[in-house]
Amino acid sequence: MKSHQTTQTMKPATAAKKLGVYLEATPAEFQEGVVSRAELNALQTDPPQWLRDLRADGPHPRPVVAAKLGVSIAGLGRGGITAPLTTEQIEALKKDMPEWLEKERATQAEVRKEAARIKRKNAERAARPD
């Protein structure tokens, strides 16, 4: 019996998400094809110029925008940011620091602090003998 190794492929949207880029800003051949696991690994280890440019300048997808601004994706929505932003637009927002961004950053800091407190509490509980 012969075993056949099938190539694992993914939709362009999935590959773009894994690469951290906005799908609509990628080249047409990337958007229209399928991406194999090997191709994705090659893109990650030796990115072509278009991928390096997208990662550096954008437009960036919402998860990347949220991370660069230090807020949650929901916080972006509350701030009225629904479209992808370029690096230049993100830097301008950081410089201007609108009220919503200050508030969302403070909220995110509280969430992180609470998560760390819960993690410490659980670790202490796990270390305690029963």
PDB file of C-alpha atoms in Angstrom:
ATOM      1  CA  MET A   1       0.000   0.000   0.000  1.00  0.00           C
ATOM      2  CA  LYS A   2       1.261   3.441  -0.910  1.00  0.00           C
ATOM      3  CA  SER A   3       0.721   6.349   1.462  1.00  0.00           C
ATOM      4  CA  HIS A   4       0.116   9.685  -0.207  1.00  0.00           C
ATOM      5  CA  GLN A   5       1.291  12.818   1.495  1.00  0.00           C
ATOM      6  CA  THR A   6      -1.198  15.587   0.775  1.00  0.00           C
ATOM      7  CA  THR A   7      -0.003  19.156   0.799  1.00  0.00           C
ATOM      8  CA  GLN A   8      -1.713  21.224   3.445  1.00  0.00           C
ATOM      9  CA  THR A   9      -3.066  24.445   1.943  1.00  0.00           C
ATOM     10  CA  MET A  10      -4.951  27.421   3.271  1.00  0.00           C
ATOM     11  CA  LYS A  11      -7.024  30.249   1.925  1.00  0.00           C
ATOM     12  CA  PRO A  12      -5.259  33.551   1.289  1.00  0.00           C
ATOM     13  CA  ALA A  13      -7.217  35.172   4.154  1.00  0.00           C
ATOM     14  CA  THR A  14      -5.842  32.610   6.608  1.00  0.00           C
ATOM     15  CA  ALA A  15      -2.301  33.048   5.312  1.00  0.00           C
ATOM     16  CA  ALA A  16      -2.593  36.850   5.519  1.00  0.00           C
ATOM     17  CA  LYS A  17      -3.797  36.563   9.116  1.00  0.00           C
ATOM     18  CA  LYS A  18      -0.854  34.311  10.000  1.00  0.00           C
ATOM     19  CA  LEU A  19       1.521  36.766   8.317  1.00  0.00           C
ATOM     20  CA  GLY A  20      -0.070  39.735  10.119  1.00  0.00           C
ATOM     21  CA  VAL A  21      -0.950  41.648   6.961  1.00  0.00           C
ATOM     22  CA  TYR A  22      -4.128  43.137   5.492  1.00  0.00           C
ATOM     23  CA  LEU A  23      -5.334  40.787   2.732  1.00  0.00           C
ATOM     24  CA  GLU A  24      -6.679  43.515   0.417  1.00  0.00           C
ATOM     25  CA  ALA A  25      -3.219  45.145   0.354  1.00  0.00           C
ATOM     26  CA  THR A  26      -1.448  41.968  -0.802  1.00  0.00           C
ATOM     27  CA  PRO A  27      -0.636  41.322  -4.476  1.00  0.00           C
ATOM     28  CA  ALA A  28      -3.407  39.883  -6.658  1.00  0.00           C
ATOM     29  CA  GLU A  29      -1.604  36.565  -7.170  1.00  0.00           C
ATOM     30  CA  PHE A  30      -1.497  36.090  -3.385  1.00  0.00           C
ATOM     31  CA  GLN A  31      -5.202  36.939  -2.997  1.00  0.00           C
ATOM     32  CA  GLU A  32      -6.353  34.665  -5.810  1.00  0.00           C
ATOM     33  CA  GLY A  33      -4.342  31.520  -5.085  1.00  0.00           C
ATOM     34  CA  VAL A  34      -4.003  29.089  -2.247  1.00  0.00           C
ATOM     35  CA  VAL A  35      -0.996  29.024   0.061  1.00  0.00           C
ATOM     36  CA  SER A  36       0.696  25.800   1.077  1.00  0.00           C
ATOM     37  CA  ARG A  37       2.287  25.327   4.473  1.00  0.00           C
ATOM     38  CA  ALA A  38       5.724  25.301   2.776  1.00  0.00           C
ATOM     39  CA  GLU A  39       4.960  28.576   0.970  1.00  0.00           C
ATOM     40  CA  LEU A  40       3.805  30.170   4.226  1.00  0.00           C
ATOM     41  CA  ASN A  41       6.997  29.052   5.975  1.00  0.00           C
ATOM     42  CA  ALA A  42       9.050  30.467   3.097  1.00  0.00           C
ATOM     43  CA  LEU A  43       7.181  33.792   3.324  1.00  0.00           C
ATOM     44  CA  GLN A  44       7.836  33.930   7.060  1.00  0.00           C
ATOM     45  CA  THR A  45      11.534  33.045   6.905  1.00  0.00           C
ATOM     46  CA  ASP A  46      12.455  35.026   3.788  1.00  0.00           C
ATOM     47  CA  PRO A  47       9.708  37.580   3.135  1.00  0.00           C
ATOM     48  CA  PRO A  48       9.559  39.128  -0.350  1.00  0.00           C
ATOM     49  CA  GLN A  49       9.779  42.909  -0.675  1.00  0.00           C
ATOM     50  CA  TRP A  50       5.981  43.381  -0.853  1.00  0.00           C
ATOM     51  CA  LEU A  51       5.582  41.593   2.482  1.00  0.00           C
ATOM     52  CA  ARG A  52       8.369  43.571   4.151  1.00  0.00           C
ATOM     53  CA  ASP A  53       6.792  46.807   2.879  1.00  0.00           C
ATOM     54  CA  LEU A  54       3.327  45.830   4.130  1.00  0.00           C
ATOM     55  CA  ARG A  55       4.654  44.909   7.556  1.00  0.00           C
ATOM     56  CA  ALA A  56       6.592  48.161   7.802  1.00  0.00           C
ATOM     57  CA  ASP A  57       4.171  50.672   6.281  1.00  0.00           C
ATOM     58  CA  GLY A  58       0.735  49.024   6.264  1.00  0.00           C
ATOM     59  CA  PRO A  59      -2.124  49.195   5.866  1.00  0.00           C
ATOM     60  CA  HIS A  60      -2.301  47.000   8.928  1.00  0.00           C
ATOM     61  CA  PRO A  61      -5.220  44.742   9.973  1.00  0.00           C
ATOM     62  CA  ARG A  62      -7.079  45.580  13.172  1.00  0.00           C
ATOM     63  CA  PRO A  63      -5.200  43.137  15.453  1.00  0.00           C
ATOM     64  CA  VAL A  64      -1.895  44.724  14.422  1.00  0.00           C
ATOM     65  CA  VAL A  65      -3.288  48.261  14.790  1.00  0.00           C
ATOM     66  CA  ALA A  66      -4.612  47.400  18.257  1.00  0.00           C
ATOM     67  CA  ALA A  67      -1.254  45.940  19.317  1.00  0.00           C
ATOM     68  CA  LYS A  68       0.684  48.949  18.015  1.00  0.00           C
ATOM     69  CA  LEU A  69      -1.649  51.323  19.881  1.00  0.00           C
ATOM     70  CA  GLY A  70      -1.679  49.222  23.058  1.00  0.00           C
ATOM     71  CA  VAL A  71      -5.453  48.713  23.098  1.00  0.00           C
ATOM     72  CA  SER A  72      -7.886  45.876  22.455  1.00  0.00           C
ATOM     73  CA  ILE A  73      -9.645  45.293  19.144  1.00  0.00           C
ATOM     74  CA  ALA A  74     -12.918  46.183  20.861  1.00  0.00           C
ATOM     75  CA  GLY A  75     -11.261  49.386  22.065  1.00  0.00           C
ATOM     76  CA  LEU A  76     -10.497  50.289  18.464  1.00  0.00           C
ATOM     77  CA  GLY A  77     -14.181  49.903  17.649  1.00  0.00           C
ATOM     78  CA  ARG A  78     -15.196  52.056  20.603  1.00  0.00           C
ATOM     79  CA  GLY A  79     -12.730  54.656  19.354  1.00  0.00           C
ATOM     80  CA  GLY A  80     -14.335  54.618  15.915  1.00  0.00           C
ATOM     81  CA  ILE A  81     -11.414  52.882  14.160  1.00  0.00           C
ATOM     82  CA  THR A  82     -12.941  50.328  11.817  1.00  0.00           C
ATOM     83  CA  ALA A  83     -10.658  50.565   8.771  1.00  0.00           C
ATOM     84  CA  PRO A  84      -7.065  49.372   8.459  1.00  0.00           C
ATOM     85  CA  LEU A  85      -4.470  52.025   9.270  1.00  0.00           C
ATOM     86  CA  THR A  86      -0.999  52.711   7.930  1.00  0.00           C
ATOM     87  CA  THR A  87       2.033  53.011  10.196  1.00  0.00           C
ATOM     88  CA  GLU A  88       1.988  56.766   9.576  1.00  0.00           C
ATOM     89  CA  GLN A  89      -1.651  57.023  10.727  1.00  0.00           C
ATOM     90  CA  ILE A  90      -0.895  54.934  13.827  1.00  0.00           C
ATOM     91  CA  GLU A  91       2.058  57.162  14.729  1.00  0.00           C
ATOM     92  CA  ALA A  92      -0.122  60.264  14.241  1.00  0.00           C
ATOM     93  CA  LEU A  93      -2.724  58.827  16.625  1.00  0.00           C
ATOM     94  CA  LYS A  94      -0.026  58.102  19.219  1.00  0.00           C
ATOM     95  CA  LYS A  95       1.289  61.647  18.865  1.00  0.00           C
ATOM     96  CA  ASP A  96      -2.144  63.314  19.060  1.00  0.00           C
ATOM     97  CA  MET A  97      -3.296  60.927  21.833  1.00  0.00           C
ATOM     98  CA  PRO A  98      -7.066  61.471  21.543  1.00  0.00           C
ATOM     99  CA  GLU A  99      -9.141  61.032  24.680  1.00  0.00           C
ATOM    100  CA  TRP A 100     -10.545  57.655  23.579  1.00  0.00           C
ATOM    101  CA  LEU A 101      -7.006  56.294  23.093  1.00  0.00           C
ATOM    102  CA  GLU A 102      -5.896  57.398  26.565  1.00  0.00           C
ATOM    103  CA  LYS A 103      -9.006  55.802  28.067  1.00  0.00           C
ATOM    104  CA  GLU A 104      -8.591  52.529  26.133  1.00  0.00           C
ATOM    105  CA  ARG A 105      -4.899  52.284  27.049  1.00  0.00           C
ATOM    106  CA  ALA A 106      -5.794  52.746  30.714  1.00  0.00           C
ATOM    107  CA  THR A 107      -8.498  50.076  30.393  1.00  0.00           C
ATOM    108  CA  GLN A 108      -6.035  47.692  28.734  1.00  0.00           C
ATOM    109  CA  ALA A 109      -3.471  48.322  31.491  1.00  0.00           C
ATOM    110  CA  GLU A 110      -6.108  47.452  34.118  1.00  0.00           C
ATOM    111  CA  VAL A 111      -7.034  44.266  32.237  1.00  0.00           C
ATOM    112  CA  ARG A 112      -3.368  43.201  32.110  1.00  0.00           C
ATOM    113  CA  LYS A 113      -2.892  43.996  35.796  1.00  0.00           C
ATOM    114  CA  GLU A 114      -5.959  41.941  36.741  1.00  0.00           C
ATOM    115  CA  ALA A 115      -4.821  39.036  34.543  1.00  0.00           C
ATOM    116  CA  ALA A 116      -1.417  39.069  36.249  1.00  0.00           C
ATOM    117  CA  ARG A 117      -3.088  39.132  39.702  1.00  0.00           C
ATOM    118  CA  ILE A 118      -5.256  36.132  38.803  1.00  0.00           C
ATOM    119  CA  LYS A 119      -2.258  34.262  37.423  1.00  0.00           C
ATOM    120  CA  ARG A 120      -0.294  34.870  40.661  1.00  0.00           C
ATOM    121  CA  LYS A 121      -3.279  33.800  42.752  1.00  0.00           C
ATOM    122  CA  ASN A 122      -3.680  30.586  40.744  1.00  0.00           C
ATOM    123  CA  ALA A 123       0.051  29.847  40.994  1.00  0.00           C
ATOM    124  CA  GLU A 124      -0.060  30.329  44.774  1.00  0.00           C
ATOM    125  CA  ARG A 125      -3.098  28.066  44.996  1.00  0.00           C
ATOM    126  CA  ALA A 126      -1.374  25.385  42.904  1.00  0.00           C
ATOM    127  CA  ALA A 127       1.798  25.579  45.014  1.00  0.00           C
ATOM    128  CA  ARG A 128      -0.109  25.135  48.263  1.00  0.00           C
ATOM    129  CA  PRO A 129      -0.275  21.558  49.529  1.00  0.00           C
ATOM    130  CA  ASP A 130      -3.817  20.249  49.946  1.00  0.00           C
TER     131      ASP A 130
END
